[in-house]
mmCIF file of C-alpha atoms in Angstrom:
data_model
loop_
_atom_site.group_PDB
_atom_site.id
_atom_site.type_symbol
_atom_site.label_atom_id
_atom_site.label_comp_id
_atom_site.label_asym_id
_atom_site.label_seq_id
_atom_site.Cartn_x
_atom_site.Cartn_y
_atom_site.Cartn_z
ATOM 1 C CA MET A 876 -2.296 -46.460 -11.165
ATOM 2 C CA ASN A 877 -5.716 -48.126 -11.309
ATOM 3 C CA ARG A 878 -7.359 -45.392 -9.207
ATOM 4 C CA LEU A 879 -5.632 -42.734 -11.326
ATOM 5 C CA LEU A 880 -7.020 -44.222 -14.489
ATOM 6 C CA ARG A 881 -10.517 -44.427 -12.991
ATOM 7 C CA ILE A 882 -10.450 -40.719 -12.101
ATOM 8 C CA TRP A 883 -9.071 -40.165 -15.623
ATOM 9 C CA LEU A 884 -12.171 -41.825 -17.096
ATOM 10 C CA ASP A 885 -14.517 -39.494 -15.138
ATOM 11 C CA ASN A 886 -12.524 -36.424 -16.159
ATOM 12 C CA LEU A 887 -12.466 -37.636 -19.749
ATOM 13 C CA LEU A 888 -16.249 -37.935 -19.864
ATOM 14 C CA LEU A 889 -16.894 -34.619 -18.089
ATOM 15 C CA SER A 890 -14.617 -32.809 -20.546
ATOM 16 C CA PHE A 891 -14.955 -34.744 -23.821
ATOM 17 C CA ILE A 892 -18.748 -35.237 -23.928
ATOM 18 C CA PRO A 893 -19.446 -31.468 -24.010
ATOM 19 C CA ILE A 894 -16.852 -30.998 -26.744
ATOM 20 C CA ILE A 895 -18.175 -33.781 -28.928
ATOM 21 C CA SER A 896 -21.763 -32.621 -28.215
ATOM 22 C CA TRP A 897 -21.049 -29.145 -29.574
ATOM 23 C CA PHE A 898 -19.274 -30.698 -32.554
ATOM 24 C CA PHE A 899 -22.369 -32.699 -33.456
ATOM 25 C CA LEU A 900 -24.638 -29.700 -32.930
ATOM 26 C CA TRP A 901 -22.334 -27.787 -35.277
ATOM 27 C CA VAL A 902 -22.917 -30.489 -37.914
ATOM 28 C CA ILE A 903 -26.663 -30.906 -37.256
ATOM 29 C CA GLU A 904 -27.806 -27.383 -36.454
ATOM 30 C CA SER A 905 -25.327 -24.613 -37.245
ATOM 31 C CA SER A 906 -21.601 -24.056 -37.579
ATOM 32 C CA ASP A 907 -21.947 -21.091 -35.168
ATOM 33 C CA LEU A 908 -22.680 -23.358 -32.250
ATOM 34 C CA ILE A 909 -19.151 -24.662 -31.852
ATOM 35 C CA VAL A 910 -18.223 -21.224 -30.429
ATOM 36 C CA ILE A 911 -20.446 -21.844 -27.400
ATOM 37 C CA PHE A 912 -17.812 -24.164 -25.925
ATOM 38 C CA SER A 913 -15.339 -21.247 -25.763
ATOM 39 C CA LEU A 914 -18.094 -18.740 -24.895
ATOM 40 C CA THR A 915 -19.050 -20.516 -21.635
ATOM 41 C CA TYR A 916 -15.528 -21.805 -20.885
ATOM 42 C CA PRO A 917 -14.773 -19.231 -18.158
ATOM 43 C CA ILE A 918 -17.923 -20.243 -16.227
ATOM 44 C CA GLN A 919 -16.435 -23.635 -15.507
ATOM 45 C CA PHE A 920 -14.017 -21.984 -13.076
ATOM 46 C CA ILE A 921 -16.988 -20.974 -10.945
ATOM 47 C CA TRP A 922 -17.403 -24.665 -10.341
ATOM 48 C CA SER A 923 -13.768 -25.058 -9.374
ATOM 49 C CA ILE A 924 -14.149 -22.225 -6.830
ATOM 50 C CA LEU A 925 -17.225 -23.766 -5.277
ATOM 51 C CA LEU A 926 -15.767 -27.264 -5.421
ATOM 52 C CA SER A 927 -12.714 -26.219 -3.463
ATOM 53 C CA ILE A 928 -14.796 -24.699 -0.674
ATOM 54 C CA PHE A 929 -17.737 -27.055 -0.522
ATOM 55 C CA SER A 930 -16.359 -30.430 -1.653
ATOM 56 C CA THR A 931 -12.582 -30.966 -1.676
ATOM 57 C CA GLY A 932 -11.941 -29.075 1.553
ATOM 58 C CA PRO A 933 -14.784 -30.815 3.517
ATOM 59 C CA ASN A 934 -13.648 -34.262 2.334
ATOM 60 C CA ILE A 935 -10.091 -33.594 3.445
ATOM 61 C CA ASP A 936 -11.419 -32.246 6.761
ATOM 62 C CA LYS A 937 -13.452 -35.428 7.222
ATOM 63 C CA GLU A 938 -10.251 -37.514 6.868
ATOM 64 C CA LYS A 939 -7.875 -35.322 8.782
ATOM 65 C CA ASN A 940 -10.162 -34.263 11.668
ATOM 66 C CA TRP A 941 -12.697 -37.134 11.708
ATOM 67 C CA ASN A 942 -15.476 -34.650 11.080
ATOM 68 C CA LYS A 943 -18.451 -36.785 9.956
ATOM 69 C CA ASN A 944 -20.708 -33.786 9.409
ATOM 70 C CA SER A 945 -18.366 -31.918 7.138
ATOM 71 C CA VAL A 946 -19.114 -33.471 3.745
ATOM 72 C CA MET A 947 -22.908 -33.539 3.786
ATOM 73 C CA SER A 948 -23.152 -30.052 5.394
ATOM 74 C CA TRP A 949 -21.348 -28.564 2.525
ATOM 75 C CA ILE A 950 -22.941 -30.668 -0.255
ATOM 76 C CA VAL A 951 -26.281 -29.152 0.816
ATOM 77 C CA LEU A 952 -24.907 -25.636 1.096
ATOM 78 C CA TRP A 953 -22.917 -25.935 -2.214
ATOM 79 C CA THR A 954 -26.087 -26.946 -4.034
ATOM 80 C CA ILE A 955 -28.020 -23.944 -2.711
ATOM 81 C CA VAL A 956 -25.217 -21.518 -3.562
ATOM 82 C CA ALA A 957 -24.598 -23.085 -6.976
ATOM 83 C CA ILE A 958 -28.310 -22.847 -7.905
ATOM 84 C CA ILE A 959 -28.270 -19.145 -7.171
ATOM 85 C CA ILE A 960 -25.024 -18.485 -9.086
ATOM 86 C CA TYR A 961 -25.891 -20.437 -12.198
ATOM 87 C CA TRP A 962 -29.438 -19.092 -12.209
ATOM 88 C CA LEU A 963 -27.971 -15.571 -12.235
ATOM 89 C CA PHE A 964 -25.736 -16.487 -15.137
ATOM 90 C CA ALA A 965 -28.643 -17.991 -17.068
ATOM 91 C CA ARG A 966 -30.926 -15.060 -16.313
ATOM 92 C CA ASN A 967 -28.285 -12.520 -17.436
ATOM 93 C CA ILE A 968 -27.080 -14.519 -20.370
ATOM 94 C CA GLU A 969 -27.722 -11.715 -22.871
ATOM 95 C CA TRP A 970 -25.408 -9.409 -20.939
ATOM 96 C CA TYR A 971 -22.771 -12.130 -20.752
ATOM 97 C CA ILE A 972 -22.949 -12.821 -24.539
ATOM 98 C CA SER A 973 -22.749 -9.115 -25.310
ATOM 99 C CA PHE A 974 -19.790 -8.756 -22.931
ATOM 100 C CA MET A 975 -18.037 -11.530 -24.870
ATOM 101 C CA ASN A 976 -18.672 -9.584 -28.119
ATOM 102 C CA LEU A 977 -20.900 -12.166 -29.759
ATOM 103 C CA ASP A 978 -24.400 -12.053 -31.256
ATOM 104 C CA ILE A 979 -27.136 -12.512 -28.637
ATOM 105 C CA ASP A 980 -29.842 -13.968 -30.927
ATOM 106 C CA THR A 981 -27.503 -16.647 -32.320
ATOM 107 C CA TYR A 982 -26.190 -17.970 -29.027
ATOM 108 C CA LYS A 983 -28.813 -17.139 -26.366
ATOM 109 C CA ILE A 984 -30.760 -20.427 -26.045
ATOM 110 C CA PHE A 985 -27.865 -22.887 -26.223
ATOM 111 C CA SER A 986 -25.780 -20.643 -23.964
ATOM 112 C CA ILE A 987 -28.506 -20.977 -21.298
ATOM 113 C CA TYR A 988 -28.476 -24.734 -21.902
ATOM 114 C CA SER A 989 -24.699 -24.786 -21.570
ATOM 115 C CA VAL A 990 -24.805 -22.897 -18.235
ATOM 116 C CA LEU A 991 -27.446 -25.275 -16.800
ATOM 117 C CA GLN A 992 -25.537 -28.313 -18.061
ATOM 118 C CA LEU A 993 -22.396 -27.019 -16.378
ATOM 119 C CA PHE A 994 -24.426 -26.855 -13.114
ATOM 120 C CA LEU A 995 -25.515 -30.503 -13.472
ATOM 121 C CA ALA A 996 -21.919 -31.588 -14.324
ATOM 122 C CA PHE A 997 -20.629 -29.887 -11.277
ATOM 123 C CA GLU A 998 -23.310 -31.481 -9.079
ATOM 124 C CA LEU A 999 -22.153 -34.805 -10.490
ATOM 125 C CA GLN A 1000 -18.552 -33.876 -9.645
ATOM 126 C CA LEU A 1001 -19.639 -33.223 -6.064
ATOM 127 C CA VAL A 1002 -20.787 -36.815 -5.683
ATOM 128 C CA LEU A 1003 -17.746 -38.119 -7.512
ATOM 129 C CA THR A 1004 -15.352 -36.309 -5.174
ATOM 130 C CA LYS A 1005 -17.158 -37.779 -2.128
ATOM 131 C CA LEU A 1006 -16.739 -41.243 -3.644
ATOM 132 C CA TYR A 1007 -13.077 -40.778 -4.419
ATOM 133 C CA PHE A 1008 -12.371 -40.058 -0.738
ATOM 134 C CA GLU A 1009 -14.384 -43.232 0.141
ATOM 135 C CA TRP A 1010 -12.139 -45.172 -2.300
ATOM 136 C CA ASN A 1011 -15.254 -46.104 -4.269
ATOM 137 C CA ASN A 1012 -13.945 -45.196 -7.728
ATOM 138 C CA LYS A 1013 -15.784 -48.002 -9.461
ATOM 139 C CA LEU A 1014 -19.195 -46.554 -8.469
ATOM 140 C CA ALA A 1015 -17.957 -43.051 -9.413
ATOM 141 C CA ASN A 1016 -17.214 -44.410 -12.940
ATOM 142 C CA LYS A 1017 -20.668 -45.878 -13.166
ATOM 143 C CA TYR A 1018 -22.366 -42.613 -12.234
ATOM 144 C CA SER A 1019 -20.178 -40.657 -14.648
ATOM 145 C CA ILE A 1020 -20.895 -42.950 -17.575
ATOM 146 C CA ILE A 1021 -24.637 -42.884 -17.045
ATOM 147 C CA SER A 1022 -24.871 -39.095 -16.527
ATOM 148 C CA ASN A 1023 -22.739 -38.170 -19.550
ATOM 149 C CA SER A 1024 -24.515 -40.712 -21.694
ATOM 150 C CA LEU A 1025 -27.924 -39.242 -20.802
ATOM 151 C CA SER A 1026 -26.692 -35.774 -21.682
ATOM 152 C CA PHE A 1027 -25.236 -36.755 -25.032
ATOM 153 C CA VAL A 1028 -27.902 -39.143 -26.241
ATOM 154 C CA PHE A 1029 -30.904 -36.890 -25.412
ATOM 155 C CA LEU A 1030 -29.170 -33.758 -26.751
ATOM 156 C CA ILE A 1031 -28.147 -35.191 -30.119
ATOM 157 C CA GLY A 1032 -31.205 -37.450 -30.422
ATOM 158 C CA THR A 1033 -33.575 -34.534 -29.982
ATOM 159 C CA ALA A 1034 -31.485 -32.332 -32.312
ATOM 160 C CA LEU A 1035 -31.948 -34.934 -35.044
ATOM 161 C CA LEU A 1036 -35.765 -34.690 -34.601
ATOM 162 C CA THR A 1037 -36.271 -30.957 -34.278
ATOM 163 C CA GLU A 1038 -34.503 -27.616 -34.890
ATOM 164 C CA ASN A 1039 -36.329 -25.963 -31.974
ATOM 165 C CA GLN A 1040 -33.439 -25.014 -29.609
ATOM 166 C CA ILE A 1041 -35.781 -24.708 -26.569
ATOM 167 C CA ILE A 1042 -37.132 -28.220 -27.015
ATOM 168 C CA ILE A 1043 -33.641 -29.667 -27.594
ATOM 169 C CA SER A 1044 -32.368 -28.012 -24.407
ATOM 170 C CA ILE A 1045 -35.244 -29.143 -22.209
ATOM 171 C CA CYS A 1046 -35.148 -32.719 -23.456
ATOM 172 C CA ALA A 1047 -31.423 -32.876 -22.895
ATOM 173 C CA LEU A 1048 -31.490 -31.408 -19.391
ATOM 174 C CA ILE A 1049 -34.473 -33.135 -17.714
ATOM 175 C CA PRO A 1050 -33.283 -36.812 -17.822
ATOM 176 C CA ASN A 1051 -29.796 -35.938 -16.514
ATOM 177 C CA ALA A 1052 -31.240 -33.634 -13.831
ATOM 178 C CA ILE A 1053 -33.422 -36.462 -12.560
ATOM 179 C CA PHE A 1054 -30.432 -38.830 -12.465
ATOM 180 C CA ILE A 1055 -28.211 -36.283 -10.632
ATOM 181 C CA LEU A 1056 -30.999 -35.756 -8.049
ATOM 182 C CA TYR A 1057 -31.216 -39.566 -7.600
ATOM 183 C CA ILE A 1058 -27.530 -40.045 -6.905
ATOM 184 C CA LEU A 1059 -27.409 -37.022 -4.565
ATOM 185 C CA ILE A 1060 -30.206 -38.568 -2.466
ATOM 186 C CA LYS A 1061 -28.738 -42.075 -2.696
ATOM 187 C CA ASN A 1062 -25.325 -40.950 -1.457
ATOM 188 C CA SER A 1063 -26.655 -38.756 1.334
ATOM 189 C CA ASN A 1064 -26.665 -39.567 5.045
ATOM 190 C CA LYS A 1065 -27.872 -37.958 8.286
ATOM 191 C CA PHE A 1066 -25.738 -35.094 9.542
ATOM 192 C CA ASN A 1067 -25.618 -32.070 11.831
ATOM 193 C CA PHE A 1068 -24.935 -28.821 9.985
ATOM 194 C CA ASP A 1069 -21.320 -27.674 10.317
ATOM 195 C CA GLN A 1070 -20.580 -24.033 9.518
ATOM 196 C CA ASN A 1071 -16.798 -23.849 9.859
ATOM 197 C CA ILE A 1072 -16.064 -22.520 6.404
ATOM 198 C CA PHE A 1073 -12.548 -21.333 7.208
ATOM 199 C CA GLN A 1074 -11.458 -24.903 7.986
ATOM 200 C CA ARG A 1075 -12.692 -25.995 4.539
ATOM 201 C CA ILE A 1076 -10.869 -23.183 2.751
ATOM 202 C CA LYS A 1077 -7.663 -23.947 4.569
ATOM 203 C CA PHE A 1078 -7.257 -27.367 2.995
ATOM 204 C CA ASP A 1079 -7.767 -26.184 -0.586
ATOM 205 C CA SER A 1080 -7.128 -22.456 -0.547
ATOM 206 C CA SER A 1081 -4.480 -22.576 -3.274
ATOM 207 C CA GLU A 1082 -6.820 -24.233 -5.724
ATOM 208 C CA LEU A 1083 -9.588 -21.847 -4.716
ATOM 209 C CA PHE A 1084 -7.467 -18.815 -5.526
ATOM 210 C CA ARG A 1085 -6.164 -20.423 -8.696
ATOM 211 C CA SER A 1086 -9.711 -21.063 -9.982
ATOM 212 C CA PHE A 1087 -10.778 -17.493 -9.184
ATOM 213 C CA ALA A 1088 -7.773 -16.061 -11.007
ATOM 214 C CA LEU A 1089 -8.400 -18.281 -14.024
ATOM 215 C CA PHE A 1090 -12.067 -17.201 -14.132
ATOM 216 C CA LEU A 1091 -11.005 -13.549 -14.339
ATOM 217 C CA ILE A 1092 -8.165 -14.196 -16.805
ATOM 218 C CA TYR A 1093 -10.277 -16.222 -19.237
ATOM 219 C CA LEU A 1094 -13.288 -13.975 -18.910
ATOM 220 C CA PHE A 1095 -11.447 -10.844 -20.028
ATOM 221 C CA TRP A 1096 -9.001 -12.597 -22.324
ATOM 222 C CA TYR A 1097 -11.719 -14.417 -24.338
ATOM 223 C CA SER A 1098 -13.653 -11.212 -24.648
ATOM 224 C CA ASN A 1099 -10.580 -9.508 -26.151
ATOM 225 C CA THR A 1100 -9.863 -12.506 -28.341
ATOM 226 C CA PHE A 1101 -13.341 -12.654 -29.909
ATOM 227 C CA GLN A 1102 -13.203 -8.943 -30.640
ATOM 228 C CA PHE A 1103 -9.764 -8.321 -32.096
ATOM 229 C CA TRP A 1104 -8.140 -11.494 -33.353
ATOM 230 C CA PRO A 1105 -10.398 -13.772 -35.419
ATOM 231 C CA GLU A 1106 -7.498 -15.854 -36.791
ATOM 232 C CA TYR A 1107 -6.104 -16.236 -33.296
ATOM 233 C CA ALA A 1108 -9.521 -17.155 -31.967
ATOM 234 C CA ALA A 1109 -9.757 -19.955 -34.544
ATOM 235 C CA ALA A 1110 -6.362 -21.249 -33.504
ATOM 236 C CA ILE A 1111 -7.349 -21.101 -29.810
ATOM 237 C CA ALA A 1112 -10.597 -22.944 -30.468
ATOM 238 C CA PHE A 1113 -8.587 -25.658 -32.303
ATOM 239 C CA MET A 1114 -6.037 -25.983 -29.483
ATOM 240 C CA SER A 1115 -8.858 -26.110 -26.928
ATOM 241 C CA LEU A 1116 -10.438 -28.925 -28.902
ATOM 242 C CA ILE A 1117 -7.337 -31.055 -28.857
ATOM 243 C CA SER A 1118 -5.881 -30.265 -25.449
ATOM 244 C CA ASP A 1119 -8.611 -29.112 -23.032
ATOM 245 C CA THR A 1120 -9.872 -32.598 -22.457
ATOM 246 C CA GLN A 1121 -6.329 -33.783 -21.691
ATOM 247 C CA ARG A 1122 -5.878 -30.774 -19.359
ATOM 248 C CA ASP A 1123 -8.969 -31.733 -17.466
ATOM 249 C CA MET A 1124 -7.869 -35.337 -17.331
ATOM 250 C CA ALA A 1125 -4.534 -34.229 -15.898
ATOM 251 C CA MET A 1126 -6.459 -33.003 -12.786
ATOM 252 C CA ALA A 1127 -6.686 -36.660 -11.822
ATOM 253 C CA VAL A 1128 -3.093 -36.374 -10.599
ATOM 254 C CA TRP A 1129 -3.871 -33.882 -7.822
ATOM 255 C CA LYS A 1130 -7.283 -35.339 -7.011
ATOM 256 C CA LEU A 1131 -5.731 -38.696 -6.204
ATOM 257 C CA ALA A 1132 -2.865 -37.007 -4.326
ATOM 258 C CA LYS A 1133 -5.245 -35.166 -2.052
ATOM 259 C CA VAL A 1134 -7.088 -38.334 -1.215
ATOM 260 C CA ASP A 1135 -3.928 -40.158 -0.254
ATOM 261 C CA ILE A 1136 -2.358 -37.210 1.561
ATOM 262 C CA SER A 1137 -5.502 -36.759 3.664
ATOM 263 C CA LYS A 1138 -5.420 -40.463 4.570
ATOM 264 C CA ASN A 1139 -1.639 -40.418 5.334
ATOM 265 C CA LYS A 1140 -1.024 -42.852 2.469
ATOM 266 C CA PHE A 1141 0.984 -40.522 0.207
ATOM 267 C CA ASN A 1142 4.140 -41.979 -1.434
ATOM 268 C CA TYR A 1143 5.662 -39.190 -3.445
ATOM 269 C CA ILE A 1144 7.903 -41.363 -5.616
ATOM 270 C CA GLU A 1145 5.076 -43.733 -6.543
ATOM 271 C CA HIS A 1146 2.675 -40.846 -7.277
ATOM 272 C CA ARG A 1147 5.314 -39.049 -9.351
ATOM 273 C CA LYS A 1148 6.132 -42.187 -11.326
ATOM 274 C CA ASN A 1149 2.485 -42.912 -12.146
ATOM 275 C CA ALA A 1150 1.726 -39.257 -12.837
ATOM 276 C CA CYS A 1151 4.591 -38.888 -15.372
ATOM 277 C CA LYS A 1152 3.503 -42.041 -17.251
ATOM 278 C CA TYR A 1153 -0.048 -40.646 -17.290
ATOM 279 C CA ILE A 1154 1.018 -37.237 -18.567
ATOM 280 C CA TRP A 1155 2.930 -38.796 -21.400
ATOM 281 C CA ILE A 1156 -0.193 -40.770 -22.465
ATOM 282 C CA LEU A 1157 -2.077 -37.438 -22.606
ATOM 283 C CA LEU A 1158 0.703 -35.759 -24.592
ATOM 284 C CA VAL A 1159 0.762 -38.538 -27.162
ATOM 285 C CA SER A 1160 -2.991 -38.102 -27.674
ATOM 286 C CA ILE A 1161 -2.476 -34.342 -28.193
ATOM 287 C CA PHE A 1162 0.196 -34.999 -30.807
ATOM 288 C CA ILE A 1163 -2.041 -37.431 -32.714
ATOM 289 C CA LEU A 1164 -4.963 -35.043 -32.691
ATOM 290 C CA PHE A 1165 -2.810 -32.102 -33.806
ATOM 291 C CA VAL A 1166 -1.352 -34.001 -36.780
ATOM 292 C CA THR A 1167 -4.745 -35.441 -37.722
ATOM 293 C CA LEU A 1168 -6.923 -32.394 -37.403
ATOM 294 C CA PHE A 1169 -4.923 -29.215 -38.095
ATOM 295 C CA SER A 1170 -5.361 -29.350 -41.869
ATOM 296 C CA ILE A 1171 -9.107 -30.001 -41.526
ATOM 297 C CA TYR A 1172 -9.607 -26.941 -39.402
ATOM 298 C CA ASN A 1173 -7.319 -24.872 -41.655
ATOM 299 C CA ILE A 1174 -5.552 -23.054 -38.804
ATOM 300 C CA ASP A 1175 -2.336 -21.094 -39.005
ATOM 301 C CA ILE A 1176 0.248 -23.860 -38.511
ATOM 302 C CA ARG A 1177 2.801 -21.421 -36.997
ATOM 303 C CA ILE A 1178 0.417 -20.336 -34.294
ATOM 304 C CA GLY A 1179 -0.615 -23.935 -33.636
ATOM 305 C CA LEU A 1180 2.986 -25.054 -33.285
ATOM 306 C CA ILE A 1181 3.812 -22.290 -30.830
ATOM 307 C CA PHE A 1182 0.908 -23.254 -28.569
ATOM 308 C CA LEU A 1183 1.768 -26.928 -28.928
ATOM 309 C CA ALA A 1184 5.332 -26.375 -27.795
ATOM 310 C CA PHE A 1185 4.271 -24.387 -24.713
ATOM 311 C CA ASP A 1186 1.584 -26.948 -23.933
ATOM 312 C CA VAL A 1187 4.150 -29.736 -23.970
ATOM 313 C CA LEU A 1188 6.442 -27.986 -21.539
ATOM 314 C CA ASP A 1189 3.478 -27.050 -19.253
ATOM 315 C CA PHE A 1190 2.272 -30.649 -19.234
ATOM 316 C CA LEU A 1191 5.723 -31.990 -18.355
ATOM 317 C CA LEU A 1192 6.071 -29.668 -15.350
ATOM 318 C CA PHE A 1193 2.454 -30.235 -14.246
ATOM 319 C CA PRO A 1194 2.845 -33.460 -12.090
ATOM 320 C CA LEU A 1195 6.019 -32.192 -10.423
ATOM 321 C CA ASN A 1196 4.356 -28.922 -9.427
ATOM 322 C CA GLU A 1197 0.962 -30.276 -8.434
ATOM 323 C CA LEU A 1198 2.128 -33.092 -6.209
ATOM 324 C CA LYS A 1199 4.307 -30.743 -4.159
ATOM 325 C CA ILE A 1200 1.528 -28.082 -4.002
ATOM 326 C CA CYS A 1201 -0.994 -30.634 -2.737
ATOM 327 C CA PHE A 1202 1.371 -31.912 -0.120
ATOM 328 C CA LEU A 1203 2.511 -28.549 1.187
ATOM 329 C CA GLN A 1204 -1.034 -27.240 1.181
ATOM 330 C CA ILE A 1205 -2.316 -30.018 3.498
ATOM 331 C CA GLU A 1206 0.746 -30.938 5.547
ATOM 332 C CA TRP A 1207 2.933 -27.771 5.723
ATOM 333 C CA SER A 1208 1.327 -24.280 5.518
ATOM 334 C CA ALA A 1209 -1.873 -23.459 3.672
ATOM 335 C CA LYS A 1210 -1.153 -19.741 3.921
ATOM 336 C CA LYS A 1211 2.402 -19.880 2.578
ATOM 337 C CA THR A 1212 1.465 -22.333 -0.152
ATOM 338 C CA THR A 1213 -1.454 -20.181 -1.268
ATOM 339 C CA TRP A 1214 0.775 -17.073 -1.173
ATOM 340 C CA ASN A 1215 3.175 -18.617 -3.688
ATOM 341 C CA VAL A 1216 0.316 -19.645 -5.927
ATOM 342 C CA PHE A 1217 -0.953 -16.081 -5.655
ATOM 343 C CA CYS A 1218 2.441 -14.761 -6.735
ATOM 344 C CA SER A 1219 2.491 -17.039 -9.792
ATOM 345 C CA TYR A 1220 -1.028 -16.119 -10.825
ATOM 346 C CA PHE A 1221 -0.489 -12.418 -10.134
ATOM 347 C CA ILE A 1222 2.282 -12.581 -12.720
ATOM 348 C CA ARG A 1223 -0.006 -14.605 -14.991
ATOM 349 C CA THR A 1224 -2.786 -11.978 -14.694
ATOM 350 C CA LEU A 1225 -0.429 -9.169 -15.613
ATOM 351 C CA LEU A 1226 0.935 -11.089 -18.556
ATOM 352 C CA SER A 1227 -2.642 -11.789 -19.844
ATOM 353 C CA PHE A 1228 -2.950 -8.100 -20.689
ATOM 354 C CA LEU A 1229 0.115 -8.080 -22.951
ATOM 355 C CA PRO A 1230 -0.786 -6.621 -26.382
ATOM 356 C CA THR A 1231 0.022 -9.827 -28.195
ATOM 357 C CA PRO A 1232 -2.072 -12.774 -29.354
ATOM 358 C CA PHE A 1233 0.530 -15.037 -27.781
ATOM 359 C CA CYS A 1234 -0.011 -13.751 -24.282
ATOM 360 C CA THR A 1235 -1.594 -17.097 -23.274
ATOM 361 C CA ALA A 1236 1.537 -19.061 -24.141
ATOM 362 C CA ILE A 1237 3.664 -16.562 -22.249
ATOM 363 C CA TRP A 1238 1.672 -16.518 -19.059
ATOM 364 C CA GLN A 1239 1.049 -20.259 -19.178
ATOM 365 C CA ILE A 1240 4.734 -21.201 -19.141
ATOM 366 C CA ASN A 1241 5.775 -18.421 -16.760
ATOM 367 C CA THR A 1242 3.352 -19.775 -14.168
ATOM 368 C CA ALA A 1243 4.598 -23.331 -14.588
ATOM 369 C CA ILE A 1244 8.273 -22.283 -14.270
ATOM 370 C CA TYR A 1245 7.660 -20.108 -11.250
ATOM 371 C CA GLU A 1246 5.825 -22.868 -9.444
ATOM 372 C CA PHE A 1247 8.445 -25.456 -10.365
ATOM 373 C CA PHE A 1248 11.328 -23.535 -8.745
ATOM 374 C CA ALA A 1249 9.335 -22.036 -5.841
ATOM 375 C CA PHE A 1250 7.839 -25.320 -4.635
ATOM 376 C CA TRP A 1251 11.021 -27.308 -5.339
ATOM 377 C CA TYR A 1252 12.891 -24.939 -3.033
ATOM 378 C CA ILE A 1253 10.219 -24.952 -0.292
ATOM 379 C CA THR A 1254 10.043 -28.770 -0.337
ATOM 380 C CA LYS A 1255 13.819 -29.171 -0.287
ATOM 381 C CA LYS A 1256 14.128 -26.663 2.576
ATOM 382 C CA ASN A 1257 11.538 -28.332 4.807
ATOM 383 C CA TYR A 1258 11.398 -32.008 3.885
ATOM 384 C CA ARG A 1259 13.484 -34.921 2.708
ATOM 385 C CA LEU A 1260 12.446 -38.154 1.079
ATOM 386 C CA ASP A 1261 13.045 -41.329 3.086
ATOM 387 C CA ASP A 1262 13.826 -44.760 1.553
ATOM 388 C CA ARG A 1263 10.052 -45.458 1.176
ATOM 389 C CA GLY A 1264 9.432 -42.335 -0.909
ATOM 390 C CA VAL A 1265 7.640 -40.526 1.903
ATOM 391 C CA PHE A 1266 8.315 -36.904 2.871
ATOM 392 C CA VAL A 1267 9.902 -36.465 6.320
ATOM 393 C CA LYS A 1268 10.460 -33.098 8.014
ATOM 394 C CA ASN A 1269 14.090 -31.903 8.199
#
């Protein structure tokens, strides 16, 4: 439980600091700026795609196949690829804002800042993932606290001194960029370049596909939301504010599971017990925030309650689904596991085009239910739990 909570802290900071930063900029600069959080939200899934290929997969490969060159090879390659991708997003930010049906002049500068800050946050996550697999969660916490503190303090501090968005963005980015470069160098070691990309994808292909599907779903869905349903967009922004941080923190469940599975230290019963306790902590925080803030944001309470109900069910199924997916991905069949994830997200993609503002709640819970029954059946068919809580092949 201690390691789970340490990963929770890192996920909390990576998710909550951007939210609170945009909130303060909303107060200091303009109320329009709070929308940037939703505007650049789909881009975070680019990180998830790259992280699956160039970070999670190589770290698992290092543990399973004793490949000492795996991690550093792909940290270097990931950084090069990420620089190109995020530079392209920043360079074409006007097209992106226009595609999302928002005003270019209002959001351009801080949208570029948001894209570049996402790049730095994902570089930080690259180092954190490496440390998780080295069981050095305490150092990961230290790096996370420093990096996120630098981003927040310099962003808000500069915004209090000037209204120039370019100056604010530069002053917020440079200190954190220097720190990220420092920890990348400090946690590097000599290596021979390893090009076996397919081996990396194998260990995390289900998460890779899931991230790609979510990128497409949120990209087109947010575009439609901003254009046609202003009241619905307001409710979505509110629900994102009170639940997205918890959703990011929930990722600690599968991050820790992958570490222990790769090291052959996975106890399903222990992980499930800790994960369920952890999820309930997150749900309680969502309830508190909902009751406290819904009147302040003046959202439609009916829409909010519908999303809250579906969120609760999705959260409750999350640890049961994710623990099985992680185990089957690494120990059973990467292809078959990814295929089932593909099926669930294919359904999710189709449902995202339903002509209803509640399509998100519908596809969210359909995906969770499909994965619950599919991976329960696969696990039961191929494995049994022994007295220690360890999966054993039938």
